[in-house]
PDB file of N, CA and C in Angstrom:
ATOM      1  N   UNK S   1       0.860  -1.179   0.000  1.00  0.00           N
ATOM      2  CA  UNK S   1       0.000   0.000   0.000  1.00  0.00           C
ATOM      3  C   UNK S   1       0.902   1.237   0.000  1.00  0.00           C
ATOM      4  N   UNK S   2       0.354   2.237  -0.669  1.00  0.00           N
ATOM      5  CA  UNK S   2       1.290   3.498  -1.027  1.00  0.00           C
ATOM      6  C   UNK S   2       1.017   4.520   0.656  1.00  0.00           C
ATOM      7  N   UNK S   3       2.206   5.036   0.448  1.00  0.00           N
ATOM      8  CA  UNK S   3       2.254   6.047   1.675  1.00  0.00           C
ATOM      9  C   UNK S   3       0.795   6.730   1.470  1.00  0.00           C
ATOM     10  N   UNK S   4       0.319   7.177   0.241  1.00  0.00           N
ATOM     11  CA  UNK S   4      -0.722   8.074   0.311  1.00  0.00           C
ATOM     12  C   UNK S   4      -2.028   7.220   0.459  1.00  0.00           C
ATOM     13  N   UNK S   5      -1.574   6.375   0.203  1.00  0.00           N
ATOM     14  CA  UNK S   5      -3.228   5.544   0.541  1.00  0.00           C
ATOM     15  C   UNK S   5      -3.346   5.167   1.883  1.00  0.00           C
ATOM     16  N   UNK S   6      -2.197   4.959   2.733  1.00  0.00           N
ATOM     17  CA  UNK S   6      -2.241   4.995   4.188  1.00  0.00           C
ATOM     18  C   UNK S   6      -2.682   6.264   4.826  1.00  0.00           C
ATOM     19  N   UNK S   7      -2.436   7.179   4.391  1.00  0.00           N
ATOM     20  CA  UNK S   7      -2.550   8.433   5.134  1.00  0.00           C
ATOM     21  C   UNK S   7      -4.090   8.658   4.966  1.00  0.00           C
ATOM     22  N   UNK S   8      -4.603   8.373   3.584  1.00  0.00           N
ATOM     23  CA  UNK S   8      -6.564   8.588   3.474  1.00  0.00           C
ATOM     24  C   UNK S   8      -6.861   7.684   4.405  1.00  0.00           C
ATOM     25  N   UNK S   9      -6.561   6.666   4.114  1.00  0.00           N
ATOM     26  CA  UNK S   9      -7.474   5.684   5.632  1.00  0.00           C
ATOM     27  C   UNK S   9      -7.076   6.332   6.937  1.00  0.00           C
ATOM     28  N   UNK S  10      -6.051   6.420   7.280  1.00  0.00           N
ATOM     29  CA  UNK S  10      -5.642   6.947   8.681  1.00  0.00           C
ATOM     30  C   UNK S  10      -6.416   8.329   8.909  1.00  0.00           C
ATOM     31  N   UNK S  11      -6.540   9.633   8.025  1.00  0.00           N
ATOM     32  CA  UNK S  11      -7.193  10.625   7.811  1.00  0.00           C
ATOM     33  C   UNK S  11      -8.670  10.268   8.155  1.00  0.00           C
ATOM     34  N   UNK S  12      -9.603   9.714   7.551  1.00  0.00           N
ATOM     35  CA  UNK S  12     -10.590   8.912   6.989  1.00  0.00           C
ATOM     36  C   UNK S  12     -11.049   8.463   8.717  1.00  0.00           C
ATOM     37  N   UNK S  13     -10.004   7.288   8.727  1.00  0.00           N
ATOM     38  CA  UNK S  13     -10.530   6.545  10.717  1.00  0.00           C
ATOM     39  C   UNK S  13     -10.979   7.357  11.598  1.00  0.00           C
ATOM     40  N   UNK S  14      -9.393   8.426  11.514  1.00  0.00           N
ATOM     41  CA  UNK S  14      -9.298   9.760  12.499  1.00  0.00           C
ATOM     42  C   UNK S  14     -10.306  10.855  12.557  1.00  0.00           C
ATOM     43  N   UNK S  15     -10.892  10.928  11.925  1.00  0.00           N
ATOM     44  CA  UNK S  15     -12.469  12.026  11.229  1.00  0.00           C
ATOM     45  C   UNK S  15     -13.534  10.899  12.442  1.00  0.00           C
ATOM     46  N   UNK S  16     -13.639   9.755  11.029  1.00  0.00           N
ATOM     47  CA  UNK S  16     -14.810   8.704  11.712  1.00  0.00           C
ATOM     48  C   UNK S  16     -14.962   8.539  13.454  1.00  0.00           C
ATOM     49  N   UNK S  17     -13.726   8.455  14.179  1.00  0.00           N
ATOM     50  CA  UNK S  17     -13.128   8.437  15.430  1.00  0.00           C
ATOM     51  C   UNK S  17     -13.839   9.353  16.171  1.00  0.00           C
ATOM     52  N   UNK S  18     -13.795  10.191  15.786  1.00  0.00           N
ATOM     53  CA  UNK S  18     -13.608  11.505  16.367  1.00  0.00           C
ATOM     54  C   UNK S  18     -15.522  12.608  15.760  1.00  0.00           C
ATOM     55  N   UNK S  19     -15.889  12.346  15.110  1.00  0.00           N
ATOM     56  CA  UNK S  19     -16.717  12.952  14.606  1.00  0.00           C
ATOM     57  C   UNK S  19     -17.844  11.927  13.930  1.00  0.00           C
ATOM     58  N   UNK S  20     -19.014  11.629  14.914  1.00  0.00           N
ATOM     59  CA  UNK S  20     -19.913  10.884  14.467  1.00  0.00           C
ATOM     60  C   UNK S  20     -20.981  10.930  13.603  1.00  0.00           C
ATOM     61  N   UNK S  21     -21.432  12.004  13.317  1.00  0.00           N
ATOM     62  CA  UNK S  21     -21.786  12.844  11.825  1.00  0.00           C
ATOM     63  C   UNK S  21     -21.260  12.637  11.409  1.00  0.00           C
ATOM     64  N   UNK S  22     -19.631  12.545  10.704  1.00  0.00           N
ATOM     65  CA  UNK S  22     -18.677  12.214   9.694  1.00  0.00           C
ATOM     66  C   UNK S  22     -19.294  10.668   9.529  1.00  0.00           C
ATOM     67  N   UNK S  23     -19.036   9.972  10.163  1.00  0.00           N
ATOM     68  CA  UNK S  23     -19.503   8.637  10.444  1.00  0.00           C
ATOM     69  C   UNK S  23     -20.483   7.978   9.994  1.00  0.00           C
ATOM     70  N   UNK S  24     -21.701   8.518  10.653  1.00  0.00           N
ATOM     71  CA  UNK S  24     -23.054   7.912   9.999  1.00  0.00           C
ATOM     72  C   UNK S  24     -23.215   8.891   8.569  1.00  0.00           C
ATOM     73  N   UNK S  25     -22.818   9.811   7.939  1.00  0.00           N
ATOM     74  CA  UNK S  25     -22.328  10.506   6.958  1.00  0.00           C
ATOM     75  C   UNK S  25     -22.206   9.332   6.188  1.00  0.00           C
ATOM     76  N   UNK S  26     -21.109   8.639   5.796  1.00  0.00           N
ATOM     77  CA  UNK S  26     -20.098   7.893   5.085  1.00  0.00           C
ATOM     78  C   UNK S  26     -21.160   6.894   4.893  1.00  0.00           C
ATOM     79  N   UNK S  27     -21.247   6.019   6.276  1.00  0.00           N
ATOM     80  CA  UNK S  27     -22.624   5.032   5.807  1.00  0.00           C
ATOM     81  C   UNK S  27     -23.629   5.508   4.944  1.00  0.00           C
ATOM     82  N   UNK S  28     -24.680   6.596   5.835  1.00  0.00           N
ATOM     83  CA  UNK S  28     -25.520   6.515   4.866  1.00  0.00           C
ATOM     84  C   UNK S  28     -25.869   6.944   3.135  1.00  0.00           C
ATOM     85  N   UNK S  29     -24.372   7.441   3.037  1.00  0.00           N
ATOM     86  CA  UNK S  29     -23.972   7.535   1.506  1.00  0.00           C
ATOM     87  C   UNK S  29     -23.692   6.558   0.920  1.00  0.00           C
ATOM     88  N   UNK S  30     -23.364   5.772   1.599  1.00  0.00           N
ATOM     89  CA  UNK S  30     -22.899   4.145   0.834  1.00  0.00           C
ATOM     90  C   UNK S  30     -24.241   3.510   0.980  1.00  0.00           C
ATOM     91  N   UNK S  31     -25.552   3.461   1.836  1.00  0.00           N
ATOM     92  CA  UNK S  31     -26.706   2.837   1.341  1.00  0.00           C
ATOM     93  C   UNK S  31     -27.640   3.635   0.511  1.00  0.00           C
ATOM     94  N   UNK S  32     -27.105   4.729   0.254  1.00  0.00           N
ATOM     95  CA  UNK S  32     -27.946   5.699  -0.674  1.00  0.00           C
ATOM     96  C   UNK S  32     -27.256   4.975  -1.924  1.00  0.00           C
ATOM     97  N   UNK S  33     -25.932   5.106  -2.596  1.00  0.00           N
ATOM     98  CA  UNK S  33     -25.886   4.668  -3.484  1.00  0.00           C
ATOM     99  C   UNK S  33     -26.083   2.990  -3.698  1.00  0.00           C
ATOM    100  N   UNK S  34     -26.482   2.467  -2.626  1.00  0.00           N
ATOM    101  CA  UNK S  34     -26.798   0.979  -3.207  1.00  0.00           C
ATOM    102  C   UNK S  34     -28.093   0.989  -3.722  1.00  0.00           C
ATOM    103  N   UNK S  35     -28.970   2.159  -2.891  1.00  0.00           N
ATOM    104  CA  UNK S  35     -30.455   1.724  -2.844  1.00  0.00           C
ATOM    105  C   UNK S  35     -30.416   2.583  -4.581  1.00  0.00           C
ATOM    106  N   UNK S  36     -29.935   3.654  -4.859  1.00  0.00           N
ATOM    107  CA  UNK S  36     -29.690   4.409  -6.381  1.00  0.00           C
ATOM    108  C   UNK S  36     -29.122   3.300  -7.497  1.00  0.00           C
ATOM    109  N   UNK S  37     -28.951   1.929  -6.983  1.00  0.00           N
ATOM    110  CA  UNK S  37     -28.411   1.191  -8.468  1.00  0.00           C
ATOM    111  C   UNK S  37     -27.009   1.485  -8.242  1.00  0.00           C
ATOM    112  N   UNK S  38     -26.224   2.289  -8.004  1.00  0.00           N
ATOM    113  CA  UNK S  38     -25.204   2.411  -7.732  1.00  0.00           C
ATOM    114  C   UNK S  38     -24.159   1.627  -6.956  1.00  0.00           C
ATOM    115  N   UNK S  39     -23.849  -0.049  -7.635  1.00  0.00           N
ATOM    116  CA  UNK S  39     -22.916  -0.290  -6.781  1.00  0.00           C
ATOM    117  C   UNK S  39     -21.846  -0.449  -6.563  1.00  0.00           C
ATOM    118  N   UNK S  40     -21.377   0.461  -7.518  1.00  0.00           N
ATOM    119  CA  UNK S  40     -19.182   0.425  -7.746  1.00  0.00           C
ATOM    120  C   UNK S  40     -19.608   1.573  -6.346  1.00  0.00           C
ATOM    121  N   UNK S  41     -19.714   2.616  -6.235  1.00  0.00           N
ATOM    122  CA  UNK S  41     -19.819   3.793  -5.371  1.00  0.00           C
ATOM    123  C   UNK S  41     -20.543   3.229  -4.103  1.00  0.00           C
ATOM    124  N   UNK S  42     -21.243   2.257  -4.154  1.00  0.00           N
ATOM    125  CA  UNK S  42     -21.810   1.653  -2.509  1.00  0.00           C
ATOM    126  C   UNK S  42     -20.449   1.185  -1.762  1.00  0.00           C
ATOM    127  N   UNK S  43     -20.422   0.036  -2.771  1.00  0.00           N
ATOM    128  CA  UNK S  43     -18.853  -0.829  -2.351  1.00  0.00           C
ATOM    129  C   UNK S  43     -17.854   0.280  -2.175  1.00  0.00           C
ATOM    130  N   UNK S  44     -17.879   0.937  -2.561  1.00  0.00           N
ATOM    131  CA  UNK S  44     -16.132   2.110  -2.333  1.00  0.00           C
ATOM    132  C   UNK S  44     -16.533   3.004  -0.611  1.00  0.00           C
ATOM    133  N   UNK S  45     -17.689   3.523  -0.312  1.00  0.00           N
ATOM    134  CA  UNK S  45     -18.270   3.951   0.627  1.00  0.00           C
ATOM    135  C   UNK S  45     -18.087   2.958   1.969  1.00  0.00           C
ATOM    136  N   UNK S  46     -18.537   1.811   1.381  1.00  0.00           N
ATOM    137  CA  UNK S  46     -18.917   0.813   2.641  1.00  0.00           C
ATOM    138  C   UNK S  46     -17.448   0.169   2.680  1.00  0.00           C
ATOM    139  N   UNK S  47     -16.575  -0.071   1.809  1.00  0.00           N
ATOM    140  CA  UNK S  47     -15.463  -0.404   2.350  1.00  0.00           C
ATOM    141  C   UNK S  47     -14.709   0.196   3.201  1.00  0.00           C
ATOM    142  N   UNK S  48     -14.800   1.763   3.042  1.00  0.00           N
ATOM    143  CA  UNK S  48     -14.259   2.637   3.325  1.00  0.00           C
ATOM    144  C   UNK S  48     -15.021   3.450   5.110  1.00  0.00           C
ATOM    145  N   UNK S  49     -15.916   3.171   4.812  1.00  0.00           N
ATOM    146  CA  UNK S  49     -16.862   3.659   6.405  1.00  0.00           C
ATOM    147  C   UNK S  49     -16.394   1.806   7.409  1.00  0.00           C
ATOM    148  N   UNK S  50     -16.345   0.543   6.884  1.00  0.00           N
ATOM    149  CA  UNK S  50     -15.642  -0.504   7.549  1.00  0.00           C
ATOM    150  C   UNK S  50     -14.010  -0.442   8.560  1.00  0.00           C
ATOM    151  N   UNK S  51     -13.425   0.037   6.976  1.00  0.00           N
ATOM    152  CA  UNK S  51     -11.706   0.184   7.353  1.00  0.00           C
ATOM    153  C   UNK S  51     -12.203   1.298   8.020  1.00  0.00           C
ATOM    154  N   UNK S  52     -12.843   2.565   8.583  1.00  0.00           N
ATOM    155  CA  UNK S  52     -12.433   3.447   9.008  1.00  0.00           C
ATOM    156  C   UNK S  52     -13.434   3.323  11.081  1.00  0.00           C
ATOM    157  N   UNK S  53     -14.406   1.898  10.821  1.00  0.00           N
ATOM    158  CA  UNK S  53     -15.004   1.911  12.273  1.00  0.00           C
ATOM    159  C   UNK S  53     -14.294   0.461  12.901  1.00  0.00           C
ATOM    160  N   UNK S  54     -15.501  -0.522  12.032  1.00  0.00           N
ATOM    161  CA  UNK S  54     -15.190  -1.738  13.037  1.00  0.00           C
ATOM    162  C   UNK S  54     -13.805  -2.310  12.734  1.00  0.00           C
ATOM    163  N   UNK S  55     -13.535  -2.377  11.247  1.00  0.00           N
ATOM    164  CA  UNK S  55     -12.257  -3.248  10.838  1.00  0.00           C
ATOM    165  C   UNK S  55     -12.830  -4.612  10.152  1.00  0.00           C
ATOM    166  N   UNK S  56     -12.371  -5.012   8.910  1.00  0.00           N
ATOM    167  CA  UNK S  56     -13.616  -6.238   8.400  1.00  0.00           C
ATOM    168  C   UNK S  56     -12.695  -7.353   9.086  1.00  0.00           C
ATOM    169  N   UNK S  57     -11.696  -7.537   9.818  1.00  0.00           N
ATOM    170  CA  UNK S  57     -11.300  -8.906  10.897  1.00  0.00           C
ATOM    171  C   UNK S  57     -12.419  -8.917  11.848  1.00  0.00           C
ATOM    172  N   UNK S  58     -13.107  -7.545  12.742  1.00  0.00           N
ATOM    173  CA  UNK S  58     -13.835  -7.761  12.971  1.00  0.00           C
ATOM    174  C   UNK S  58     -15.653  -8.212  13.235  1.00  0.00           C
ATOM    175  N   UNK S  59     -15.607  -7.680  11.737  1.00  0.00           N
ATOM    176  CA  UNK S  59     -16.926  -7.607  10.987  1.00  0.00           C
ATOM    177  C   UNK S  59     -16.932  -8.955  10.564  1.00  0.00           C
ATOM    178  N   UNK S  60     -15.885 -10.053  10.445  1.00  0.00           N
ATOM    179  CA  UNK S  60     -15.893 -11.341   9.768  1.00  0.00           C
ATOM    180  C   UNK S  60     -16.334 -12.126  10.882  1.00  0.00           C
ATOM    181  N   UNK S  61     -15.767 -11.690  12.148  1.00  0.00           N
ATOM    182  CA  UNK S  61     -16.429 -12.380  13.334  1.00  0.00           C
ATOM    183  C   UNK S  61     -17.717 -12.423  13.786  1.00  0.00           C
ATOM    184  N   UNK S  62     -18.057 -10.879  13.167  1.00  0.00           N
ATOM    185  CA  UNK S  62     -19.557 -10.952  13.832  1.00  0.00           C
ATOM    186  C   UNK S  62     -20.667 -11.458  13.155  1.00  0.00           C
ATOM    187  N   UNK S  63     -20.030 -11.799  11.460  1.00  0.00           N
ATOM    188  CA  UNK S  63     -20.556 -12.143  10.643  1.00  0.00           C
ATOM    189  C   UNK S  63     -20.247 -13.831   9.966  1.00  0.00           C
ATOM    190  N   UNK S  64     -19.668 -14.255  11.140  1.00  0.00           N
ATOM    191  CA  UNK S  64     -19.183 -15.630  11.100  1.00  0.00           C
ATOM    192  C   UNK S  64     -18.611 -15.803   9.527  1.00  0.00           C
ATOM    193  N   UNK S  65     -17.649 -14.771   8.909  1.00  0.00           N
ATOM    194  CA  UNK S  65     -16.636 -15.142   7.352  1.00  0.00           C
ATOM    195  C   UNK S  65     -15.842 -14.477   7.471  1.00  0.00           C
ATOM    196  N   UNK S  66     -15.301 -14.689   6.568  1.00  0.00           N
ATOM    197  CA  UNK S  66     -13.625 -15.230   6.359  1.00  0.00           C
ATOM    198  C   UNK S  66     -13.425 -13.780   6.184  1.00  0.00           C
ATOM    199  N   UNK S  67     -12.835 -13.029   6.921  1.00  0.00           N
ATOM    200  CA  UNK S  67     -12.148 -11.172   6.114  1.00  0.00           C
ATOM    201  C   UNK S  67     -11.949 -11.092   5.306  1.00  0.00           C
ATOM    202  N   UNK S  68     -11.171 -11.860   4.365  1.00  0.00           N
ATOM    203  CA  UNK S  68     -10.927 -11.906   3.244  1.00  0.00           C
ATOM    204  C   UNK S  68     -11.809 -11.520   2.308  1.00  0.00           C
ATOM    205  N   UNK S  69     -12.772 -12.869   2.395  1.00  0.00           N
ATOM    206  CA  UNK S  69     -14.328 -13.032   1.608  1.00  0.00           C
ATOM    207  C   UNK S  69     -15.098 -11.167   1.742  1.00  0.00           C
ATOM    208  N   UNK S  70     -14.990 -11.062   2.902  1.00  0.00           N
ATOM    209  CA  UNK S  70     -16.019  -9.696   2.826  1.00  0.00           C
ATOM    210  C   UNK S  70     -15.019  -8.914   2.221  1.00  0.00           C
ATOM    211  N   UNK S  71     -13.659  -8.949   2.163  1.00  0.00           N
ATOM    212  CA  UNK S  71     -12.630  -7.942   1.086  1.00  0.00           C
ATOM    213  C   UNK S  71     -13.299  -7.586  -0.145  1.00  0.00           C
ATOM    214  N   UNK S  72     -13.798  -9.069  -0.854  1.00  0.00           N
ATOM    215  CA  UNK S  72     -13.453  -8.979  -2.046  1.00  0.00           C
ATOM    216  C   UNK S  72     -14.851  -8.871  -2.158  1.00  0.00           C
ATOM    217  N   UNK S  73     -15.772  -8.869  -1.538  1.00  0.00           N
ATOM    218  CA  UNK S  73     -17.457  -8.719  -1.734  1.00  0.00           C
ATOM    219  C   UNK S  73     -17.109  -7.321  -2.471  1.00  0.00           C
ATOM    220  N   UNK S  74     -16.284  -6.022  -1.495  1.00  0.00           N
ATOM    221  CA  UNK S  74     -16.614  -4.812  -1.463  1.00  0.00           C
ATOM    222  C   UNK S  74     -15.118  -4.473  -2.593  1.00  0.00           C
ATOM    223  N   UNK S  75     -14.969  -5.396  -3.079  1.00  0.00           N
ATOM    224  CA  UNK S  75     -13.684  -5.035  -4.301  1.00  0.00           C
ATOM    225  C   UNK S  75     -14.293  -4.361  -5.358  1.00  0.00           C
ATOM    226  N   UNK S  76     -13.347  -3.913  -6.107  1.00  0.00           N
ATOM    227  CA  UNK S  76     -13.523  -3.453  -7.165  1.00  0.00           C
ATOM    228  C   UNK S  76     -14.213  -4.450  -8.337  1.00  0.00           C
ATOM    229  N   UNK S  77     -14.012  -5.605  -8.190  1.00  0.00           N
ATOM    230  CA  UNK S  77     -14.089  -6.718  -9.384  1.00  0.00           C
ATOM    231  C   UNK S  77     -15.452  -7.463  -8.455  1.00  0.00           C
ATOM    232  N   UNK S  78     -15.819  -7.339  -7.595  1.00  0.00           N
ATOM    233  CA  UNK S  78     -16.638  -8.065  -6.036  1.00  0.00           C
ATOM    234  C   UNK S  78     -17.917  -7.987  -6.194  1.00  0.00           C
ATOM    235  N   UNK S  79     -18.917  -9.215  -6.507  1.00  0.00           N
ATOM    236  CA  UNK S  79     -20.044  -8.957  -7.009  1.00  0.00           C
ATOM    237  C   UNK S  79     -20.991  -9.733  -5.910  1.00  0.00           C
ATOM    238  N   UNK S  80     -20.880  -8.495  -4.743  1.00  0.00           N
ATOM    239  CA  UNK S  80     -21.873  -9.444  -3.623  1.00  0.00           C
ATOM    240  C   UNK S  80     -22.730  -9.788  -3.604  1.00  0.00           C
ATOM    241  N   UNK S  81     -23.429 -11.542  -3.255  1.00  0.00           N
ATOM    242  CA  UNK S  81     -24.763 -11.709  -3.469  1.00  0.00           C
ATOM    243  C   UNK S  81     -25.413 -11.021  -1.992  1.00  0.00           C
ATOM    244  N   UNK S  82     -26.475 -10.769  -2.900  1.00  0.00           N
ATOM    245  CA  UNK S  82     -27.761  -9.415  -1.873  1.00  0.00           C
ATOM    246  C   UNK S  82     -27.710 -10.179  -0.582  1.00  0.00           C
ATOM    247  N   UNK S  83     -27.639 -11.753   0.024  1.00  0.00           N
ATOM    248  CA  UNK S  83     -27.798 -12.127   1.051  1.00  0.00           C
ATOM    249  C   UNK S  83     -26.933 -11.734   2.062  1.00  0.00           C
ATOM    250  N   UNK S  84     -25.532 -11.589   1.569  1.00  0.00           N
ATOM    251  CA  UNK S  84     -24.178 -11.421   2.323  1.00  0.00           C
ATOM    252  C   UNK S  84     -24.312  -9.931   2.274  1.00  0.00           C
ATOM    253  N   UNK S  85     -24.342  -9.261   1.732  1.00  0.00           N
ATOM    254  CA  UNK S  85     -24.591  -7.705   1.517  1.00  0.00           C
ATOM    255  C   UNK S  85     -25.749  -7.190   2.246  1.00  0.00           C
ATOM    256  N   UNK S  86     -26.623  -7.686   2.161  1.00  0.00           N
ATOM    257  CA  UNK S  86     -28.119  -6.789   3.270  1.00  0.00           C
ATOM    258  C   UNK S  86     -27.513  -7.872   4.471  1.00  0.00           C
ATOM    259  N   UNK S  87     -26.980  -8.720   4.885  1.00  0.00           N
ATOM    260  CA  UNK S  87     -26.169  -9.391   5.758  1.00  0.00           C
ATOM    261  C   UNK S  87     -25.679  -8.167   6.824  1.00  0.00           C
ATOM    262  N   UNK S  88     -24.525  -7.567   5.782  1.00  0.00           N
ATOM    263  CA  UNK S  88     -23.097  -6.627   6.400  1.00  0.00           C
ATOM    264  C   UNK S  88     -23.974  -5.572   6.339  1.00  0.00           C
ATOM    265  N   UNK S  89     -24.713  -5.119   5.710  1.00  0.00           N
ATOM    266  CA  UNK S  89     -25.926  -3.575   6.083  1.00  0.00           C
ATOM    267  C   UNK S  89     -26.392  -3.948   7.071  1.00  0.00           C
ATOM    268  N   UNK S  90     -27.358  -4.897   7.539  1.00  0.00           N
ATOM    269  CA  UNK S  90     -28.317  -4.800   8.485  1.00  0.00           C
ATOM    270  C   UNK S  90     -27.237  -4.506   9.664  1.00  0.00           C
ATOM    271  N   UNK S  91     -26.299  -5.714   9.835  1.00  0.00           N
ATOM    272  CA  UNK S  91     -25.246  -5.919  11.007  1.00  0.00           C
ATOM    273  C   UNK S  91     -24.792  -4.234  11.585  1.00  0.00           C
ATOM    274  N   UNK S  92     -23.991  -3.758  10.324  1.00  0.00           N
ATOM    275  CA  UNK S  92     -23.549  -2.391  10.493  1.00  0.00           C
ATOM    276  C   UNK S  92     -24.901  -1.066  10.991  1.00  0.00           C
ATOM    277  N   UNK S  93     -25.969  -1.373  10.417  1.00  0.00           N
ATOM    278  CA  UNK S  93     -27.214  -0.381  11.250  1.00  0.00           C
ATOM    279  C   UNK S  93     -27.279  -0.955  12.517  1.00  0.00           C
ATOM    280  N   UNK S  94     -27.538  -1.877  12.928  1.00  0.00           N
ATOM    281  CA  UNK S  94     -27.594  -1.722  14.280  1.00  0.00           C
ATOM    282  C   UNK S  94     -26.575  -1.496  14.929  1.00  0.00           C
ATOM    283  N   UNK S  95     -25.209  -1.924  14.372  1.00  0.00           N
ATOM    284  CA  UNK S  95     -23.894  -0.884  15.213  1.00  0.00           C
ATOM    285  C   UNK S  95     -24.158   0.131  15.292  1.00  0.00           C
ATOM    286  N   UNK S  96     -24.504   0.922  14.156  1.00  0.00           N
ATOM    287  CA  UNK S  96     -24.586   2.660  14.179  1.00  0.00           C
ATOM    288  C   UNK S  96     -25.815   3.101  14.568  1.00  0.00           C
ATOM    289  N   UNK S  97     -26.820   2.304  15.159  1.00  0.00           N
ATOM    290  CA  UNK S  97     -28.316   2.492  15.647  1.00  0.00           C
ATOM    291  C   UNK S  97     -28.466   3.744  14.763  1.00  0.00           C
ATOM    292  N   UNK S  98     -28.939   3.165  13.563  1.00  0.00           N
ATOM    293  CA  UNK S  98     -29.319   4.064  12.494  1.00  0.00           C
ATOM    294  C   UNK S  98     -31.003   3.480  12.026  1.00  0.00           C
ATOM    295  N   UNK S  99     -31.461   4.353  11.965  1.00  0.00           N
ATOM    296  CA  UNK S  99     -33.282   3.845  10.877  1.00  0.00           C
ATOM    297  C   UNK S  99     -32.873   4.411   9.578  1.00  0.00           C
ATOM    298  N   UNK S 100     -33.546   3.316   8.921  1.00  0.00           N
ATOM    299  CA  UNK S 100     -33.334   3.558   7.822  1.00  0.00           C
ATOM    300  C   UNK S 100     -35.027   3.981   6.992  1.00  0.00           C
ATOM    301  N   UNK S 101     -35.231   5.074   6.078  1.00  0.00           N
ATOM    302  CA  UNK S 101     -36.782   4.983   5.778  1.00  0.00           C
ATOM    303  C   UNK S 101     -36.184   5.710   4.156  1.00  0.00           C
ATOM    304  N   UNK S 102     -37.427   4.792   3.483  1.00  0.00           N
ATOM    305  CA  UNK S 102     -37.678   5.327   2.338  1.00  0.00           C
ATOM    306  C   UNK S 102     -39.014   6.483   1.965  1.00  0.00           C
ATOM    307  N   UNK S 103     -38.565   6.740   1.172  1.00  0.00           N
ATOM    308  CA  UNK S 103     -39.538   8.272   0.729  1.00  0.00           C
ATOM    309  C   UNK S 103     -39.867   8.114  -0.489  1.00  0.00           C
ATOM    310  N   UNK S 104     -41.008   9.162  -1.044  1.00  0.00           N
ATOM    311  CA  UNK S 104     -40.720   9.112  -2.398  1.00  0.00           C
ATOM    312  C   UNK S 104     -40.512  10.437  -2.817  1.00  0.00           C
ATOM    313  N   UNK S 105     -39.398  10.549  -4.449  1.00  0.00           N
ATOM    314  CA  UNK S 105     -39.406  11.439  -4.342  1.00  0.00           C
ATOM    315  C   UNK S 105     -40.014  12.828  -5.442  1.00  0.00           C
ATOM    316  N   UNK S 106     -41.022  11.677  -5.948  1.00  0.00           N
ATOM    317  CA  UNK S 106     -41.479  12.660  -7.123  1.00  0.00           C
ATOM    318  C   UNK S 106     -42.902  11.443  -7.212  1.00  0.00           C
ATOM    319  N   UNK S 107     -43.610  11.945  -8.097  1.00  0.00           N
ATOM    320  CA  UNK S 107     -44.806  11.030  -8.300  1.00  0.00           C
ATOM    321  C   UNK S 107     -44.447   9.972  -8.986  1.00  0.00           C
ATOM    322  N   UNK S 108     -45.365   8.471  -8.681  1.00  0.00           N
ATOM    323  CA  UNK S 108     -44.653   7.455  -9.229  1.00  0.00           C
ATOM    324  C   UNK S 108     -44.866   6.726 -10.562  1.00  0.00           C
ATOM    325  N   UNK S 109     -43.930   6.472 -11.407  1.00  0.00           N
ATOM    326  CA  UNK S 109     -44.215   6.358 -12.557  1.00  0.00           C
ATOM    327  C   UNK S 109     -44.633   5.086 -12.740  1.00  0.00           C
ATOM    328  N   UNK S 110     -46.157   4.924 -13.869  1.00  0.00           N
ATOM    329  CA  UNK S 110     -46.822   3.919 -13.820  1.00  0.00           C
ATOM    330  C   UNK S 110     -46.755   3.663 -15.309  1.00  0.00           C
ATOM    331  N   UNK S 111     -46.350   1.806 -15.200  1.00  0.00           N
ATOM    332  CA  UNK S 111     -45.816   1.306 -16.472  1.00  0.00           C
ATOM    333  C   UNK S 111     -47.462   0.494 -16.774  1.00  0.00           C
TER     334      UNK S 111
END
């Protein structure tokens, strides 16, 4: 790993650490873009709000798998099935005792 990519995570933790708005911030941008279709930008969010709270060694424990495995869910190339993925969401909302609610946001289009 490059000096500068250490320093964003360390930057990144140190925010999350320290500033819990920053925090539930990061999450709920990473389930906004899952719930938007968006999931190169979910996975980059949620990897990144992980490495910066619990740590996925520990997220593998609580989620009885392998660290590794949840690595590569949230990889770049990582095509998580929805079970293991609303899995590591649900797990992570109740860490961050977050509600989650949908809205709508325009009238709904009828096919």
């Amino acid at each position: 790993m490059t000096p500068h990519v250490r320093n964003f995570r360390d930057t990144i933790r140190a925010r999350a650490h320290r500033d819990p708005e920053f925090r539930f911030g990061l999450f709920r941008e990473a389930l906004e873009a899952l719930l938007n279709d968006d999931l190169e930008t979910g996975k980059i969010l949620l990897r990144a709000y992980i490495n910066a709270t619990i740590g996925f060694d520990t997220l593998a424990v609580e989620l009885d798998k392998h660290p590794k495995s949840l690595m590569r869910m949230l990889s770049d190339k990582g095509n998580p099935r929805a079970d293991n993925l609303l899995g590591m969401v649900g797990y992570l909302k109740k860490r961050e005792n977050a509600a989650l609610n949908v809205t709508r946001a325009t009238e709904p289009v009828h096919t």
